Tab-separated table of C-alpha atoms and ligand atoms in Angstrom:
chain	number	residue	atom	x	y	z
A	1	MET	CA	0.000	0.000	0.000
A	2	ALA	CA	1.179	3.513	-0.917
A	3	ASP	CA	0.667	4.562	2.688
A	4	THR	CA	3.788	2.716	3.795
A	5	MET	CA	6.280	5.259	2.425
A	6	LYS	CA	4.248	8.059	3.966
A	7	ARG	CA	4.234	6.434	7.403
A	8	LEU	CA	7.928	5.561	7.203
A	9	LYS	CA	8.842	9.097	6.157
A	10	ALA	CA	6.769	10.560	8.987
A	11	ILE	CA	8.769	8.590	11.574
A	12	LEU	CA	12.096	9.374	9.895
A	13	ALA	CA	11.157	13.088	9.920
A	14	GLU	CA	10.374	12.889	13.624
A	15	VAL	CA	13.719	11.221	14.340
A	16	THR	CA	15.530	13.876	12.285
A	17	ASP	CA	13.747	16.680	14.167
A	18	ILE	CA	14.775	15.230	17.525
A	19	GLN	CA	18.402	14.876	16.374
A	20	ARG	CA	18.424	18.437	15.060
A	21	ALA	CA	17.008	19.767	18.320
A	22	GLY	CA	19.913	17.981	20.028
A	23	ALA	CA	22.298	19.671	17.588
A	24	VAL	CA	21.001	23.125	18.579
A	25	LEU	CA	21.821	22.259	22.189
A	26	ASP	CA	25.316	21.084	21.151
A	27	TRP	CA	25.926	24.359	19.311
A	28	ASP	CA	24.803	26.364	22.330
A	29	GLN	CA	27.048	24.337	24.635
A	30	GLU	CA	30.128	25.079	22.508
A	31	THR	CA	29.393	28.796	22.042
A	32	TYR	CA	27.307	30.631	24.680
A	33	MET	CA	26.260	28.240	27.471
A	34	PRO	CA	27.530	29.299	30.932
A	35	PRO	CA	29.847	26.693	32.551
A	36	GLY	CA	27.183	25.822	35.156
A	37	GLY	CA	24.915	24.455	32.415
A	38	ILE	CA	27.022	21.361	31.771
A	39	GLN	CA	25.158	18.807	33.908
A	40	ASN	CA	21.650	19.805	32.752
A	41	ARG	CA	22.866	19.866	29.174
A	42	ALA	CA	24.398	16.366	29.415
A	43	ASP	CA	21.041	15.048	30.721
A	44	GLN	CA	19.107	16.774	27.920
A	45	ALA	CA	21.478	15.473	25.261
A	46	SER	CA	21.300	11.885	26.469
A	47	THR	CA	17.479	12.016	26.789
A	48	LEU	CA	17.068	13.324	23.235
A	49	SER	CA	19.470	10.797	21.724
A	50	GLU	CA	17.789	7.951	23.593
A	51	VAL	CA	14.320	9.029	22.407
A	52	ALA	CA	15.528	9.294	18.797
A	53	HIS	CA	17.342	5.947	19.014
A	54	ARG	CA	14.320	4.142	20.482
A	55	ARG	CA	11.974	5.624	17.880
A	56	PHE	CA	14.272	4.690	14.995
A	57	THR	CA	15.164	1.149	16.080
A	58	SER	CA	11.565	0.172	16.886
A	59	ASP	CA	9.968	-2.983	15.431
A	60	GLU	CA	7.481	-0.677	13.706
A	61	VAL	CA	10.261	0.873	11.591
A	62	GLY	CA	11.515	-2.648	10.805
A	63	LEU	CA	8.098	-3.678	9.459
A	64	LEU	CA	7.644	-0.460	7.494
A	65	LEU	CA	11.092	-0.892	5.942
A	66	GLU	CA	10.209	-4.415	4.824
A	67	GLU	CA	7.003	-3.250	3.147
A	68	ALA	CA	8.671	-0.182	1.664
A	69	GLU	CA	11.423	-2.305	0.136
A	70	THR	CA	8.817	-4.142	-1.942
A	71	GLU	CA	7.164	-0.867	-2.837
A	72	VAL	CA	10.303	0.809	-4.217
A	73	ALA	CA	11.766	-2.350	-5.772
A	74	ASN	CA	11.170	-1.073	-9.310
A	75	GLU	CA	12.304	2.487	-8.740
A	76	PRO	CA	15.696	3.628	-10.022
A	77	PHE	CA	18.630	3.245	-7.599
A	78	ASP	CA	19.119	7.023	-7.309
A	79	SER	CA	15.443	7.956	-6.874
A	80	ASP	CA	14.659	9.710	-3.580
A	81	ASP	CA	12.374	6.981	-2.236
A	82	ALA	CA	14.592	4.028	-3.173
A	83	SER	CA	17.572	5.810	-1.610
A	84	ILE	CA	15.704	6.725	1.580
A	85	VAL	CA	14.698	3.088	2.069
A	86	ARG	CA	18.177	1.758	1.231
A	87	VAL	CA	20.042	4.131	3.563
A	88	ALA	CA	17.485	3.884	6.365
A	89	ARG	CA	17.818	0.081	6.183
A	90	ARG	CA	21.597	0.305	6.465
A	91	ASP	CA	21.396	2.617	9.489
A	92	TYR	CA	18.665	0.459	11.038
A	93	GLU	CA	20.687	-2.752	10.787
A	94	LEU	CA	23.794	-1.158	12.300
A	95	ASP	CA	21.833	0.460	15.138
A	96	ARG	CA	20.025	-2.789	15.926
A	97	LYS	CA	23.211	-4.859	15.943
A	98	LEU	CA	24.786	-2.943	18.806
A	99	PRO	CA	23.394	-4.217	22.120
A	100	PRO	CA	22.206	-1.275	24.295
A	101	GLU	CA	24.455	-2.511	27.158
A	102	LEU	CA	27.521	-2.218	24.928
A	103	VAL	CA	26.513	1.286	23.803
A	104	ALA	CA	26.053	2.317	27.436
A	105	GLU	CA	29.384	0.719	28.431
A	106	ILE	CA	31.194	2.595	25.667
A	107	ALA	CA	29.635	5.921	26.659
A	108	HIS	CA	30.517	5.287	30.275
A	109	ALA	CA	34.081	4.114	29.580
A	110	GLY	CA	34.605	7.192	27.425
A	111	SER	CA	33.656	9.657	30.111
A	112	ALA	CA	35.605	7.665	32.731
A	113	ALA	CA	38.777	7.618	30.610
A	114	ARG	CA	38.834	11.295	29.700
A	115	PRO	CA	40.241	12.789	32.951
A	116	HIS	CA	42.943	10.073	33.083
A	117	TRP	CA	43.912	10.811	29.503
A	118	GLN	CA	44.085	14.527	30.366
A	119	ARG	CA	46.328	13.877	33.360
A	120	ALA	CA	48.510	11.394	31.449
A	121	ARG	CA	48.944	13.944	28.680
A	122	LYS	CA	49.729	16.763	31.080
A	123	GLU	CA	52.360	14.701	32.898
A	124	ALA	CA	53.499	12.999	29.681
A	125	LYS	CA	53.101	9.596	31.388
A	126	PHE	CA	51.635	6.934	29.161
A	127	GLU	CA	51.296	4.428	32.073
A	128	ILE	CA	48.470	6.530	33.515
A	129	PHE	CA	46.382	6.139	30.359
A	130	ALA	CA	47.434	2.572	29.453
A	131	PRO	CA	44.666	0.690	31.369
A	132	TYR	CA	42.010	2.911	29.750
A	133	LEU	CA	43.435	2.404	26.298
A	134	GLN	CA	43.419	-1.332	27.002
A	135	ARG	CA	39.707	-1.031	27.821
A	136	ALA	CA	39.154	0.987	24.619
A	137	VAL	CA	40.778	-1.775	22.561
A	138	GLU	CA	38.570	-4.426	24.190
A	139	LEU	CA	35.391	-2.391	23.658
A	140	ASN	CA	36.267	-1.769	20.011
A	141	GLN	CA	36.927	-5.482	19.546
A	142	ARG	CA	33.523	-6.265	21.039
A	143	MET	CA	31.873	-3.640	18.840
A	144	ALA	CA	33.528	-5.129	15.746
A	145	GLU	CA	32.282	-8.611	16.733
A	146	ALA	CA	28.744	-7.289	17.313
A	147	LEU	CA	28.657	-5.489	13.955
A	148	GLY	CA	30.296	-8.383	12.117
A	149	TYR	CA	32.957	-8.433	9.393
A	150	ASP	CA	34.324	-10.735	6.721
A	151	LYS	CA	38.015	-10.141	6.969
A	152	ARG	CA	39.376	-7.690	9.520
A	153	PRO	CA	37.863	-6.177	12.679
A	154	TYR	CA	38.664	-2.669	11.400
A	155	ASP	CA	36.241	-3.307	8.487
A	156	ALA	CA	33.320	-3.407	10.892
A	157	LEU	CA	34.217	-0.078	12.486
A	158	LEU	CA	34.983	1.557	9.137
A	159	ASN	CA	31.688	0.418	7.683
A	160	ARG	CA	29.806	2.535	10.215
A	161	THR	CA	31.500	5.772	9.139
A	162	GLU	CA	32.652	5.158	5.561
A	163	PRO	CA	30.222	2.531	4.258
A	164	GLY	CA	31.604	0.335	1.513
A	165	LEU	CA	35.261	1.047	2.195
A	166	THR	CA	37.472	-1.792	3.380
A	167	THR	CA	40.640	-1.858	5.430
A	168	ASP	CA	42.476	-3.499	2.533
A	169	GLN	CA	41.375	-0.718	0.162
A	170	LEU	CA	42.622	1.926	2.612
A	171	GLU	CA	45.846	0.064	3.276
A	172	ALA	CA	46.705	-0.010	-0.429
A	173	MET	CA	45.969	3.718	-0.861
A	174	PHE	CA	47.857	4.657	2.283
A	175	GLU	CA	50.908	2.669	1.146
A	176	GLU	CA	50.882	4.579	-2.130
A	177	LEU	CA	50.680	7.845	-0.197
A	178	ARG	CA	53.483	6.912	2.182
A	179	THR	CA	55.819	6.005	-0.662
A	180	ALA	CA	55.193	9.408	-2.245
A	181	ILE	CA	55.163	11.651	0.841
A	182	VAL	CA	58.158	10.424	2.849
A	183	PRO	CA	60.728	11.461	0.191
A	184	LEU	CA	58.834	14.718	-0.452
A	185	VAL	CA	58.989	15.624	3.242
A	186	ALA	CA	62.729	14.862	3.256
A	187	GLY	CA	63.228	17.047	0.151
A	188	ILE	CA	61.322	19.936	1.734
A	189	ALA	CA	63.369	19.583	4.932
A	190	ARG	CA	66.580	19.994	2.908
A	191	HIS	CA	65.220	23.255	1.391
A	192	ALA	CA	63.424	24.466	4.531
A	193	ASP	CA	64.726	28.038	4.153
A	194	ALA	CA	63.073	28.457	0.746
A	195	VAL	CA	59.812	29.566	2.401
A	196	ASP	CA	59.648	32.270	5.080
A	197	ASP	CA	56.403	32.509	7.076
A	198	SER	CA	57.463	35.110	9.662
A	199	VAL	CA	54.845	37.545	8.294
A	200	LEU	CA	52.074	35.324	9.715
A	201	HIS	CA	53.299	36.031	13.258
A	202	ARG	CA	53.492	39.843	13.075
A	203	GLY	CA	50.319	40.465	15.091
A	204	PHE	CA	46.905	40.839	13.423
A	205	ASP	CA	44.022	42.606	15.194
A	206	THR	CA	41.648	39.818	16.233
A	207	ASP	CA	38.298	41.588	15.602
A	208	LYS	CA	39.419	42.527	12.122
A	209	GLN	CA	40.550	38.928	11.476
A	210	VAL	CA	37.130	37.517	12.407
A	211	GLN	CA	35.333	40.050	10.198
A	212	TYR	CA	37.735	39.493	7.294
A	213	ALA	CA	37.218	35.723	7.549
A	214	LEU	CA	33.442	36.138	7.501
A	215	ASP	CA	33.558	38.514	4.493
A	216	THR	CA	35.768	35.986	2.699
A	217	VAL	CA	33.543	32.936	3.211
A	218	VAL	CA	30.510	34.950	2.086
A	219	LYS	CA	32.374	35.747	-1.155
A	220	LEU	CA	33.051	32.021	-1.594
A	221	GLY	CA	29.317	31.328	-1.358
A	222	TYR	CA	28.478	30.586	2.284
A	223	ASP	CA	24.917	31.934	2.618
A	224	LEU	CA	24.413	34.152	5.694
A	225	GLU	CA	20.657	34.184	5.176
A	226	ARG	CA	20.898	30.533	6.287
A	227	GLY	CA	24.024	30.707	8.430
A	228	ARG	CA	26.135	32.584	10.960
A	229	GLN	CA	29.663	32.525	12.396
A	230	ASP	CA	30.545	32.454	16.095
A	231	ILE	CA	33.693	31.815	18.144
A	232	SER	CA	34.528	28.482	19.847
A	233	THR	CA	37.646	26.752	21.207
A	234	HIS	CA	37.601	24.150	18.454
A	235	PRO	CA	36.049	25.338	15.176
A	236	PHE	CA	33.157	23.250	13.871
A	237	SER	CA	30.168	23.366	11.549
A	238	ILE	CA	26.693	22.155	12.412
A	239	ALA	CA	23.383	21.948	10.557
A	240	PHE	CA	19.826	22.094	11.864
A	241	GLY	CA	18.367	21.740	8.364
A	242	PRO	CA	18.719	23.449	4.984
A	243	GLY	CA	17.644	26.821	6.404
A	244	ASP	CA	20.134	26.985	9.286
A	245	VAL	CA	23.757	25.865	8.916
A	246	ARG	CA	26.249	27.443	11.317
A	247	ILE	CA	30.020	27.642	11.536
A	248	THR	CA	32.462	28.691	14.245
A	249	THR	CA	36.051	29.862	14.122
A	250	ARG	CA	38.855	30.781	16.505
A	251	VAL	CA	41.347	33.595	16.340
A	252	ASN	CA	44.985	34.072	17.339
A	253	ARG	CA	46.619	37.483	17.205
A	254	ASP	CA	50.055	35.975	16.645
A	255	PHE	CA	49.263	33.358	14.020
A	256	PHE	CA	47.247	34.496	11.027
A	257	ASN	CA	46.367	31.047	9.578
A	258	GLU	CA	44.104	29.893	12.425
A	259	CYS	CA	41.163	32.219	11.892
A	260	LEU	CA	40.951	32.644	8.129
A	261	PHE	CA	41.721	29.036	7.172
A	262	GLY	CA	39.631	27.736	10.076
A	263	SER	CA	36.679	29.742	8.749
A	264	ILE	CA	37.176	28.653	5.152
A	265	HIS	CA	37.462	25.015	6.290
A	266	GLU	CA	34.207	25.157	8.247
A	267	ALA	CA	32.469	27.140	5.496
A	268	GLY	CA	33.428	24.292	3.134
A	269	HIS	CA	31.479	21.925	5.395
A	270	GLY	CA	28.760	24.580	5.670
A	271	MET	CA	28.332	25.071	1.913
A	272	TYR	CA	28.073	21.293	1.544
A	273	PHE	CA	25.201	21.258	4.074
A	274	GLN	CA	23.560	24.308	2.486
A	275	GLY	CA	23.659	22.587	-0.905
A	276	ILE	CA	21.898	19.338	0.080
A	277	GLY	CA	18.565	19.031	-1.739
A	278	ARG	CA	15.442	20.215	0.064
A	279	ASN	CA	13.652	17.265	-1.555
A	280	ILE	CA	15.459	14.973	0.913
A	281	ASP	CA	15.079	17.239	3.957
A	282	ARG	CA	13.980	15.505	7.196
A	283	THR	CA	15.163	12.118	5.926
A	284	PRO	CA	18.318	10.110	6.756
A	285	LEU	CA	19.696	11.280	3.376
A	286	TRP	CA	20.034	14.876	4.563
A	287	ASP	CA	23.708	14.848	5.614
A	288	GLY	CA	27.127	14.536	4.021
A	289	ALA	CA	27.861	11.226	2.266
A	290	SER	CA	30.401	10.332	5.002
A	291	PRO	CA	32.917	12.103	7.265
A	292	GLY	CA	35.573	11.525	4.576
A	293	VAL	CA	33.457	13.067	1.805
A	294	HIS	CA	32.530	15.949	4.116
A	295	GLU	CA	36.199	16.550	4.777
A	296	SER	CA	36.851	16.551	1.030
A	297	GLN	CA	34.793	19.747	0.814
A	298	SER	CA	36.355	21.550	3.791
A	299	ARG	CA	39.803	20.671	2.429
A	300	LEU	CA	38.924	21.577	-1.148
A	301	TRP	CA	37.885	25.099	-0.155
A	302	GLU	CA	40.580	25.537	2.486
A	303	ASN	CA	43.584	24.182	0.597
A	304	LEU	CA	42.924	23.707	-3.109
A	305	VAL	CA	41.166	27.090	-3.346
A	306	GLY	CA	42.221	29.105	-0.255
A	307	ARG	CA	45.903	28.185	-0.347
A	308	SER	CA	46.277	28.775	-4.099
A	309	LEU	CA	48.130	31.632	-5.797
A	310	PRO	CA	45.111	32.894	-7.818
A	311	PHE	CA	43.135	33.122	-4.575
A	312	TRP	CA	45.797	35.385	-3.044
A	313	ASN	CA	46.161	37.408	-6.222
A	314	HIS	CA	42.514	38.279	-5.718
A	315	PHE	CA	42.331	38.678	-1.935
A	316	PHE	CA	45.737	40.108	-1.023
A	317	PRO	CA	44.957	43.756	-1.951
A	318	SER	CA	41.968	43.846	0.420
A	319	LEU	CA	43.940	41.968	3.085
A	320	ARG	CA	46.709	44.574	2.898
A	321	GLU	CA	44.161	47.353	3.179
A	322	THR	CA	42.761	45.711	6.325
A	323	PHE	CA	46.184	45.028	7.906
A	324	PRO	CA	48.589	47.653	6.490
A	325	GLU	CA	51.103	47.419	9.352
A	326	PRO	CA	51.869	43.679	9.543
A	327	LEU	CA	51.779	43.353	5.747
A	328	ARG	CA	54.205	46.171	4.976
A	329	GLY	CA	56.671	45.104	2.303
A	330	VAL	CA	54.845	41.832	1.505
A	331	ASP	CA	53.235	40.997	-1.860
A	332	ALA	CA	50.594	38.453	-2.917
A	333	GLU	CA	53.109	35.827	-3.919
A	334	GLY	CA	55.141	36.224	-0.733
A	335	PHE	CA	51.970	35.800	1.294
A	336	TYR	CA	50.929	32.762	-0.752
A	337	ARG	CA	54.320	31.193	-0.008
A	338	ALA	CA	54.037	31.984	3.713
A	339	VAL	CA	50.618	30.342	4.184
A	340	ASN	CA	51.968	27.205	2.490
A	341	LYS	CA	55.106	26.671	4.575
A	342	SER	CA	55.597	22.952	5.181
A	343	TYR	CA	57.639	21.423	7.974
A	344	PRO	CA	57.485	18.167	9.941
A	345	SER	CA	55.991	18.659	13.399
A	346	PHE	CA	54.959	16.316	16.189
A	347	ILE	CA	51.331	17.411	16.489
A	348	ARG	CA	48.760	16.253	13.923
A	349	VAL	CA	46.348	19.181	14.267
A	350	GLU	CA	49.156	21.645	13.529
A	351	ALA	CA	50.434	19.773	10.462
A	352	ASP	CA	50.554	21.297	6.975
A	353	GLU	CA	49.084	19.901	3.743
A	354	VAL	CA	52.042	17.638	2.910
A	355	THR	CA	52.821	16.109	6.281
A	356	TYR	CA	49.235	15.800	7.561
A	357	ASN	CA	48.453	12.438	5.984
A	358	LEU	CA	51.524	10.804	7.532
A	359	HIS	CA	50.044	11.480	10.970
A	360	VAL	CA	46.882	9.653	9.893
A	361	LEU	CA	48.774	6.715	8.368
A	362	LEU	CA	50.647	6.132	11.605
A	363	ARG	CA	47.431	6.017	13.692
A	364	PHE	CA	45.689	3.753	11.167
A	365	GLU	CA	48.525	1.253	11.377
A	366	LEU	CA	48.650	1.245	15.195
A	367	GLU	CA	44.865	0.952	15.593
A	368	ASN	CA	44.787	-2.056	13.292
A	369	ASP	CA	47.664	-3.716	15.122
A	370	MET	CA	45.990	-3.166	18.501
A	371	LEU	CA	42.612	-4.475	17.290
A	372	GLU	CA	44.181	-7.550	15.753
A	373	GLY	CA	46.220	-8.254	18.887
A	374	LYS	CA	49.562	-7.707	17.144
A	375	LEU	CA	50.484	-4.753	19.327
A	376	LYS	CA	50.192	-4.707	23.116
A	377	VAL	CA	48.975	-1.455	24.633
A	378	ASN	CA	52.110	-1.120	26.773
A	379	ASP	CA	54.236	-1.175	23.637
A	380	VAL	CA	52.272	1.606	21.897
A	381	PRO	CA	54.642	4.516	22.734
A	382	GLU	CA	57.651	2.612	21.434
A	383	ALA	CA	55.833	1.591	18.248
A	384	TRP	CA	54.593	5.177	17.783
A	385	ASN	CA	58.051	6.694	18.159
A	386	GLU	CA	59.639	4.173	15.830
A	387	LEU	CA	57.082	4.799	13.078
A	388	PHE	CA	57.317	8.547	13.607
A	389	LYS	CA	61.076	8.439	13.144
A	390	SER	CA	60.754	6.451	9.934
A	391	TYR	CA	58.072	8.785	8.503
A	392	PHE	CA	59.301	12.205	9.647
A	393	GLY	CA	62.946	11.632	10.551
A	394	LEU	CA	62.341	13.070	14.038
A	395	ASP	CA	62.764	11.670	17.556
A	396	VAL	CA	59.583	12.096	19.606
A	397	PRO	CA	60.692	13.866	22.817
A	398	ASN	CA	57.854	12.613	25.067
A	399	ASP	CA	54.446	10.899	25.012
A	400	ARG	CA	52.581	14.217	25.222
A	401	GLU	CA	53.917	15.042	21.775
A	402	GLY	CA	53.539	11.413	20.767
A	403	ALA	CA	51.015	8.704	21.601
A	404	LEU	CA	48.999	10.830	24.062
A	405	GLN	CA	48.194	13.826	21.856
A	406	ASP	CA	44.767	12.915	20.424
A	407	ILE	CA	41.492	12.887	22.311
A	408	HIS	CA	39.955	10.138	20.079
A	409	TRP	CA	41.244	7.075	21.928
A	410	SER	CA	39.979	8.416	25.255
A	411	PHE	CA	36.498	8.501	23.687
A	412	ILE	CA	36.946	4.849	22.605
A	413	GLY	CA	36.827	6.203	19.021
A	414	PHE	CA	38.789	3.963	16.666
A	415	ALA	CA	38.679	4.155	12.839
A	416	GLU	CA	37.951	7.891	12.868
A	417	PHE	CA	41.308	9.149	11.593
A	418	PRO	CA	41.156	7.744	8.023
A	419	GLY	CA	38.322	10.190	7.182
A	420	TYR	CA	40.806	13.095	7.284
A	421	THR	CA	43.078	11.540	4.682
A	422	LEU	CA	40.171	10.322	2.561
A	423	GLY	CA	39.021	13.935	2.499
A	424	ASN	CA	42.336	15.130	1.090
A	425	ILE	CA	42.344	12.377	-1.538
A	426	ILE	CA	38.727	12.768	-2.653
A	427	GLY	CA	38.949	16.575	-2.704
A	428	ALA	CA	41.910	16.425	-5.096
A	429	GLN	CA	40.104	13.860	-7.238
A	430	PHE	CA	37.041	16.084	-7.591
A	431	MET	CA	39.293	19.047	-8.345
A	432	GLU	CA	41.024	17.169	-11.152
A	433	LYS	CA	37.612	16.531	-12.717
A	434	ILE	CA	36.543	20.167	-12.174
A	435	ARG	CA	39.687	21.450	-13.884
A	436	ALA	CA	39.044	19.181	-16.871
A	437	GLU	CA	35.542	20.634	-17.224
A	438	MET	CA	36.405	24.230	-16.261
A	439	PRO	CA	39.827	24.922	-17.785
A	440	ASP	CA	39.670	28.596	-16.782
A	441	LEU	CA	39.079	27.875	-13.072
A	442	ASP	CA	42.260	29.687	-12.021
A	443	SER	CA	41.282	32.868	-13.869
A	444	GLN	CA	37.831	32.707	-12.285
A	445	ILE	CA	39.391	32.403	-8.820
A	446	GLY	CA	41.801	35.227	-9.677
A	447	ARG	CA	38.794	37.433	-10.489
A	448	GLY	CA	37.030	36.410	-7.273
A	449	GLU	CA	34.328	34.464	-9.118
A	450	PHE	CA	33.433	31.370	-7.120
A	451	GLY	CA	29.855	30.849	-8.322
A	452	PRO	CA	30.589	28.393	-11.160
A	453	LEU	CA	32.770	26.229	-8.875
A	454	LEU	CA	30.137	26.193	-6.132
A	455	ARG	CA	27.358	25.351	-8.609
A	456	TRP	CA	29.409	22.480	-10.028
A	457	LEU	CA	29.875	21.048	-6.533
A	458	GLN	CA	26.202	21.542	-5.655
A	459	GLU	CA	25.074	19.776	-8.784
A	460	ASN	CA	27.544	16.888	-8.713
A	461	VAL	CA	28.079	16.339	-5.006
A	462	TYR	CA	26.112	18.418	-2.488
A	463	GLN	CA	22.514	17.922	-3.635
A	464	HIS	CA	22.735	14.127	-3.217
A	465	GLY	CA	23.457	14.137	0.519
A	466	ARG	CA	23.864	10.513	1.654
A	467	LYS	CA	22.271	8.931	-1.422
A	468	PHE	CA	25.566	7.380	-2.466
A	469	THR	CA	28.395	5.749	-0.508
A	470	PRO	CA	31.851	7.349	-0.848
A	471	ASN	CA	32.882	4.763	-3.470
A	472	GLU	CA	29.645	5.208	-5.434
A	473	LEU	CA	29.826	9.000	-5.336
A	474	VAL	CA	33.449	9.259	-6.481
A	475	GLU	CA	32.844	6.729	-9.257
A	476	ARG	CA	29.744	8.647	-10.377
A	477	VAL	CA	31.418	12.066	-10.295
A	478	THR	CA	34.854	11.216	-11.699
A	479	GLY	CA	34.301	7.891	-13.495
A	480	GLN	CA	37.187	6.472	-11.417
A	481	PRO	CA	37.499	4.559	-8.144
A	482	ILE	CA	38.890	6.463	-5.132
A	483	SER	CA	42.593	6.997	-5.796
A	484	PRO	CA	45.379	8.997	-4.148
A	485	LYS	CA	47.080	9.750	-7.490
A	486	PRO	CA	45.531	13.207	-8.127
A	487	TRP	CA	46.446	14.352	-4.608
A	488	ILE	CA	50.014	13.065	-4.987
A	489	ALA	CA	50.385	14.841	-8.342
A	490	TYR	CA	48.983	18.036	-6.811
A	491	VAL	CA	51.349	18.208	-3.802
A	492	ARG	CA	54.376	17.222	-5.891
A	493	LYS	CA	53.706	20.024	-8.337
A	494	LYS	CA	52.781	22.690	-5.803
A	495	PHE	CA	55.462	21.979	-3.202
A	496	GLY	CA	58.066	21.067	-5.807
A	497	ALA	CA	57.705	24.632	-7.117
A	498	LEU	CA	57.538	26.253	-3.662
A	499	TYR	CA	60.662	24.452	-2.468
A	500	ASP	CA	62.509	24.308	-5.753
A	501	LEU	CA	62.737	20.494	-5.749
A	502	GLU	CA	63.811	18.174	-8.562
A	503	PRO	CA	60.708	16.931	-10.418
A	504	VAL	CA	59.771	13.349	-9.514
A	505	LYS	CA	59.452	10.891	-12.371
A	506	ALA	CA	55.982	9.374	-11.992
B	1	ZN	ZN1	36.633	19.323	8.886
């Protein structure tokens, strides 16, 4: 009966509304909530997520899905209804497979581990965190068993975030990346003096930085009629629906990159959200295809557009007008070079375009080894430092700047890092396709015209939301499987020129 789709969609809309109401509370917590609000807010958040979870995983939804599957069986794969049913089924199965006790245990273990991780990091003593990491490994192993996998436990965890991707597929791509990046990093290190970024530290008025960043993202196409920018400790983007997509940024007087590139990054996520079709609003399709695909858009706007020479040819004159003092004696090309300085550093979140992926590769390898029982938790710092030395050529001075730096493991979150590297890869792949179809892209950017680029992305990527898996989307957009080759070609060319390196024979 044709009623089935209607009833299913009504429940899915309800679930979406509850989740979005929870998102408004999250946004408030990170921006304006007074510190005393934390306990009430935690209760509200857990109540809302429990209500949404119960509603979605009910037997009623299971029955409706079964009937709906018959109903849409003859519809095209990419039709709205067929896609809603297919994606809702995938989410439903995953949510039903995780026993509520395990979900509760993970949430509890996460909040219990956090203060110990903080203390361990502060004192740079891995032993303090080791028992909690051990617990995280066990919980992730149990989660992988509950979700099920054919080959490797990591597959089960990956399938939740990047559906369709396998550990083997990632491993092959990451190996290709490693082989290309390690010698590039060494080459850059030998020519380190070729790029001077001292201008970025000359002191930039913070109010003016925040305003300049907002003006810039509006020029790129972030719609303020349906968005706003606020300040938070860690920048993020968040969507409550097509009519309200917000971003945050942070600002540092003594380091220019944080505010402007933070804003462009989040606006990249924001424009993705703003471009998802209203026809799939209030359904499970209304979101980015995956964290990796989402990151492809933040990275595309931040790095492939925002850190390009044509971009600075256009924006530098207005930047110099805004900050005449710190920019005295600097030109567009000098500024372009400064914002692209590359150097190996210990901390992932501070890494530049070239070295960033190596940080991800290292974590991917260690997480797999821990899950598969090949690496004991007590041996993690040693394994970390050894890998770090072989990738970056540096000796890690202590665990704070090594194995203890990321918050993810304290939250029991494994298999979350690969999304960052997938984003870099997929962004470069889309850009290669865009350049083939829009050969004058650089002149457009140089003239400050971003409309055609944004429309291309809306039409080919954004409007579909979660209709396609990452593999399906990339194949559909570029005609190729996901591949690191375009990203490798891009960094070799760009950084080869910046650092005056010998061209690499492909
Ligand atoms: Zn991001």
